[in-house]
Amino acid sequence: MPVIEVRDLVTHYLTAQGSVDAVSGLNFTVEKGQTFGLAGESGCGKTTAALSIMGLLPSNGRIMGGQIIIDGEDLLQKTEAELKKIRWSKVSIVFQGAMNALNPVLNVGEQILEVILEKEDVTKSEALDRVRELFRLVEIEPSRIIDYPHEFSGGMRQRVMIAMALANYPKLVIADEPITALDVIVQNQILELMKDLQRKLDLSQILITHDLSVIAETCDKVGIMYAGKLVEYGEAGPIFKTPLHPYTSALIGAYPSIVGEKKKLNFIPGSPPNLIDPPRGCRFHPRCPYTKEICSQEEPEYREEEPGHYAACHYVEELRDTLRLGD
Amino acid sequence: MLKLKKILSAFIMAIISLSIMSPLLLSTPVAMATDEDELSFEMWTLDWDTISVDAGDVIEQMLRDIGIRMKAIPISDEVLYDNLDLEHDYEVYEMSGGYDPYPSHMTPRFHSSEIMDYGANDMAYNNPEVDALLDQANAELDFETRVELLWQVQDLIAEDLPYIPLFTSDDVHAIRKEWTGYVCMPGGIFNWYNRLTTINLQHEDQEYGADFIMAYPSYIRYYNPIMGTDGRSALIVSMVYDDLVAYDADMNLTPWLASAWTVSEDGLTITFTIVENAKWHDDVDLTAEDVKFTIDFYKDQDVPYDTPLMSRIDSVETDGDYTVIVHMTEPYAWAVNDFEDVPIMPKHIWEGKDWDWAVHPDTMPIGSGPFMWDSYLDGEWIKLVVNPDFWMEGKPHLGSFLVRVISESSARYLAISSGEVHSDRYELDTGFIDTADNDPNLAPLEDTWCVGMWDYYINFNQRTNPALQDPVVKKAIAHAIDKNRLVEIARLSYGTVTDTYITPAFFGPAYENPDAITYEYNVFLANQMLDAAGYLDIDADGIREMPVAVEEPDEETPVFEAETIEELEAEIASLLSSLSDTASSVSSLESDIEALNSRLNSSLNIAYGVAIVALLVAIIAVYYATRS
Amino acid sequence: MGFKEYVGKRTLHGIVTIMLAVTLNFILFRIMPGDPTRAVSGDPRVDTATRLALIAKFGLDRPLIEQFVLYVYNLLRGEMGISFVQIGRPVIDIILGRKMINTIILMGSSMFIALFLGIVFGVIAAWRRGTKTDISLIVVSLATYSMPVFWFGMMLLLVFSYYINIFPIAGTITPGIVHANFFEYAKDYLNHLMAPMITLGVSFFGGYFLFMRDTILDVFTEDYMLTARAKGLSNRKILFKHAMRNALLPMVSLMGVHVTFLISGATMTETVFSWDGLGRLIYDSVRNNDYPVLQGIFLFMAVLVVVANILADIVNAYLDPRIKEAVE
C-alpha cells in the first residue's frame, strides 16, 4: 500500500480577479521508503499541492476535487480536528528557508518539544530525550536545544527543521524547497543528511523543488508540473533519460547537473501563464518550440505512454527522439 | 570630517526648527487695529464666562442699529488679563468686575493713581475732579455727606462715560429643599461676608446638629486666614475665624466679635468693645490682646493685604481685656468696613510666625468662629464641626459642615439633585437654571435669589481709539443698549439692571440717587446724537464714519488782549489750564514710554528664552550627532 | 556591551531628554500669556498693592533668564519650589503624595484591564478575521476609540451615579467618615474607582485592540505561523504561544510611548469624576498658571515617559531573544 496517493487533486484560489486554477488534476503515489520529486517553475502549483496535502491552504484556497489518501483514509473527508491529529504525526513538512519557519522568540528545543507533547502521551523528560536524540540524528550538538533560531546558521536551522519534522516519526515528510536558500556546500550536506535519514528511518518523502538536478540526485519517482497540471510523471531514470514532454526536456536542459559533465544551458523563453485565464489547449504551447496548431486548440490527454511513465503531449511519438537526452 | 558634517546638519536642523517655532513663540496677542475712519471696535469678552460672551453678542447686534460695529470677540482670560495688566492696548471689553460689600471699587476703578501696570484703572480714566472727590469721600466720616460726594463722582463719570454699567448677574443657588435658615444677602446665600447663613442654616427636621455637605469646584487653597481671599478659602476662613464686625442682610455693618464700636469726632480714634465670652478653638480665652496682636502683626510685617486700612493705622492699644483702641493717622471713611476683612488671629499661635505661614500641614487653623476644623483629606474634602463654645448664644445650628470637591459643574449639579451633597459654593451656571427651576429636590430658585456681586459692564480703553474718547459716541452706545434684554438672554432674567456705578440694589437704598445721570434705552436718540456730532455713514455700508477732521489752527503764542483785570484773570486761568493740559499730555507721553519700555523688556525676555532653548537644542543635537 | 552598560546608556539618553523637556516647559509656560498672581490673589478685586507684593514675592518681576537660572539651580539642589497657588506647600509634596498614588492606581488598573481585553479580543478578532465577531469587535473598538473620554465619563456619571445610583459621584473615598479597618477603606475606595476605571479602560481598549489585531494579522503572515499550524497545534497554542508572543513586541514599545496619552486621558477622567490625582492637578495648575507645580508635574512626566521607554526596551529585550543577544 502506498504511503500517500493523490488522485485528481484540483485546488483553486479565489481572488478578486477570479478563480486561480493553481492545481488542476494532480496524480501521484509515493511508496514506503521512496522519494517522490515534484518539479516545476515557480508558481506552477508545487507548493499549493503541498499545502493542500497538509490542509494549510490560505483562507481563499479551495480544494475543488480529488482525493488525498494516507493510510487508506481520504484526508479531504476529515474534519479540522481530525486533520490536526494527522498533521505531523503522519505527515510533516519542511519549509523553504528555515530562516523564518522557526519562531524567533522560542528556543528551538521548545518548538520541537511542544509538538511531541501535543501529539503523544509522553512525559516531558521523555520528550526532551527525544529532542536530544533528534538533534544527534541531524548532527547538531544536543546541548543547543536551548538556543534560539537566530543563533543558528542557515544550514543548521534547516537541520533543526528536519529534526522537528521527524519529531513524531511520521511516515511521510514533505520537503518544500528545503535547500533553496542555502549555499551550495550546505545544500549538499543537507541533501546527504536527508538521504541518510530516509535510509535509516525508512521514510517516504515528497521533495518539492524547481531544481531538477536535486531530484536527479535523490528521487525515485518524478512529477513535472506546468501551470497547475502534471505534464509528465514516472520513474526518475526514464524521465531523465527519455523525457516525453518538451517542457521536461527544456527544464532538464535549464539546470546544470551537479555531478554530470558541463553542458550548454538552455533556457525556456517566455514565462509561465496567468492561471486565472490559462491558455487554451496545451498550457505550454505558447512557449513550446514544437507547437502546432492543434496544441492551441485541444488539451492533450494525460496518458500512460510507457509502463509507469505518463505524459500529456499531442506529439509524444513524434518528439520522442528529438527530446532524448544524451547520457 | 563626517562627524563634523553630522554636527553641522544637526545644528542647521535645530536652527530651522527654531525659526519655524519662533514666530509662534514671539507672537503676542495684540489688539488688532480696525479701520480708523469707521466707528468699528473690537470688544473682548471672557471666553469661559457664558454671561460675558452671550451679553457681548447681544450688544454687538444692538449697536448695529446705531451704525456702530462692536465686534464681540471671546478671548481667554490669560490674554485678556495680560492686556489689562501690562499691554493696555485693547479697545473695549465687556465682563464683570466684582463688588466688595461696600463700594470700595470706586477708587481703584476710577482714580488716576491706579493707571499703572497691574493697576485696577484698566481704561486709564483720568479726571482730576473725580480724583479729588474720591479722596474727599474716602476721608468723609459722615455717611450722608460721603454718599453725596459719591453721587457727584457718579455724575462726572456718567458724563465722561469711560464705562457703561450693564447688570449684575444675580445669585441663584441650588440648595436642597430640606434646608432652611439660609439668609439672602446681596452676593448670595453663601459668601464670605454672609456670616448669617452658616450660623442659621438648619435641616427642616432637625433644628440642631444636622450635617451639611457643600460641593466645591476645587480644594480650598489657603489655610492661612490672611491670604484666604479667594472665594473658596474665604468662606471657610469666615466660618473658622471671626472679624470685629459683620454685615446684616441689608449690608449694614453689624456687631460681631466687637459688640460695639465708636468712632471719634475727628475720625482718628476708633474704640472696639470685644465680646467677653469668646474663646479660641483650643480653649484659650480671646481678649483685646489678640485683636491688638492681629493689627500689629499686619503692620509689623507689612502684610500686603488690607493696605488701605493698615497704612492709615498709627497704633493700637488695649484698655483692659475687652477694649481695643485704634489710632488712625488720618480720618478714613471705610475703616470699620475694612475691619470686616481682618480675621482676628490667636496671639498664642501666630506670635513669631511670618504672615505667609502656610499653617497647614504644620497645624490646623485655630480661630474663634462658629465652626472648628475637624478632619480633612487633602484634595478631596474638609470637615468642619460646630464650635460648642461659640460666643453667640444658640448658634450655629448645624452639627458639621463638610466641604467636598467635585470638579465638574454638571457633576456638582447631579450630586445636589441626587442628594449626595446639599448645595454648591457658587451660584448656578446659567446653563443649569432651567433644569434647576423644575427640579423638585431643590428649594425654589426665587427663595435663593440675591442680587449678585458680579457686575457686568462695558469698559472703553481711553488710550486707543480716539472715537472712544468722545463722550458722544459712548453715550449713544449707552442709549442703544437694552439692558433688560441683556439680562433676559445672558442670565435668563436672574440679573439686576445697573444704571449707576454704585448699585443701590446691592449696596443698599441709601446709595440711590433719584437725580443720577442715566441713559435710558432710546435708539432714536442715540442715532440723533451721532448724526449731530458728525458721525455719518458716508459710504452707506451701515457703519458710521468719523467726522471729517477740521484742521485745527496752530495755536499762536498767546497775546494778552485783556483790558480789565477780570478779563486778564480769566485769560491767565485759561492759560494755566492749557499748561496743565500740556503737563498731563507730557505725563501720558511718559507713561507711553514706560509701556514701550516694558514691552521691550518682555521681548528681550523672550529673546533670552529662545536663545536658551537654541543653546540647549544645539547641545542635545551635538550630543546625538556625536554618539556612535 | 553588557546589559548594565546598555541600561546606563539608555539612562544617559533619558537624562538628556528630561533636560530638554524641563527647559522647554519652563520657557513655554512663561511665554504663554497669563499672570499667576491673578489666580493667586483669587479675585480680580484684590487690590493692586497686594498683587504687586505677590509678583515680587514669586520673583516674577525678574528677567526671564534670571528666573531660569534660579530654577535650574534650585532643581539641581533637589528643590522644585513652592506652589504659587497652594502657598507654602513644596511642589514635591504636592506631587509625590496621595495624588500620585491615586493616579497610579487609576491608570494602572484601567490600563491593565484595557490591555488585557485589548490583547485577548485583538487575538480573537484577528483569528476570526472577517467574521461577524471580528466586525462587531472592530465597530465597538472604533466607537470607544473615537469617543471623547470626557463625554463618555459624563454619560457613565449620569447613568450609574445619578439614575441607577450604584457608583458615587465624585472623589476617591466617601468624605467625612472614618473607616473601621483597611478592608472597609479598600472597599470604599474600589467603589469610587469603578466608574473612572471603566471610563478610562474603555477609552484605552479600542486603541490596544486595533493595534493588537493588526499586529497579529501581520504575524499570521509569517512563515513560523504556517509551521505552527502544520504542526497541528491547538488553536490556543497557535494564538497565545506563537502569535501573541511575537505580537507583544511592538505592543510593549507602544506602551512606552503611550504613557503620555495615559496622562492626558487621566486628566479628563479625573476631572469628570473628581478623582484627586495628578491629572486633575495638571488641569487646576494650568488654569491657575501655577508654574512651579506644572514644572514639577512635567518633570515627573518626562521622567515617567523616559523610564517607561527604558522599561519597554528592557521588557522587549527580555521577550525577544534577538534584541537580548544584540544587547549583550
PDB file of C-alpha atoms in Angstrom, chain B residues 1-11 621-628:
ATOM      1  CA  MET B   1      35.074  65.023   8.927  1.00  0.00           C
ATOM      2  CA  LEU B   2      31.893  63.033   8.658  1.00  0.00           C
ATOM      3  CA  LYS B   3      31.195  63.718  12.280  1.00  0.00           C
ATOM      4  CA  LEU B   4      31.570  67.424  11.729  1.00  0.00           C
ATOM      5  CA  LYS B   5      29.083  67.237   8.919  1.00  0.00           C
ATOM      6  CA  LYS B   6      26.664  65.458  11.145  1.00  0.00           C
ATOM      7  CA  ILE B   7      27.049  68.064  13.854  1.00  0.00           C
ATOM      8  CA  LEU B   8      26.553  70.811  11.349  1.00  0.00           C
ATOM      9  CA  SER B   9      23.462  69.260   9.891  1.00  0.00           C
ATOM     10  CA  ALA B  10      22.030  68.725  13.347  1.00  0.00           C
ATOM     11  CA  PHE B  11      22.742  72.362  14.105  1.00  0.00           C
ATOM     12  CA  ALA B 621      21.832  67.946  18.794  1.00  0.00           C
ATOM     13  CA  VAL B 622      25.601  67.803  19.128  1.00  0.00           C
ATOM     14  CA  TYR B 623      25.272  65.079  21.697  1.00  0.00           C
ATOM     15  CA  TYR B 624      23.117  62.990  19.420  1.00  0.00           C
ATOM     16  CA  ALA B 625      25.264  63.677  16.416  1.00  0.00           C
ATOM     17  CA  THR B 626      28.477  62.656  18.137  1.00  0.00           C
ATOM     18  CA  ARG B 627      27.309  59.492  19.806  1.00  0.00           C
ATOM     19  CA  SER B 628      28.244  56.463  17.793  1.00  0.00           C
TER      20      SER B 628
END
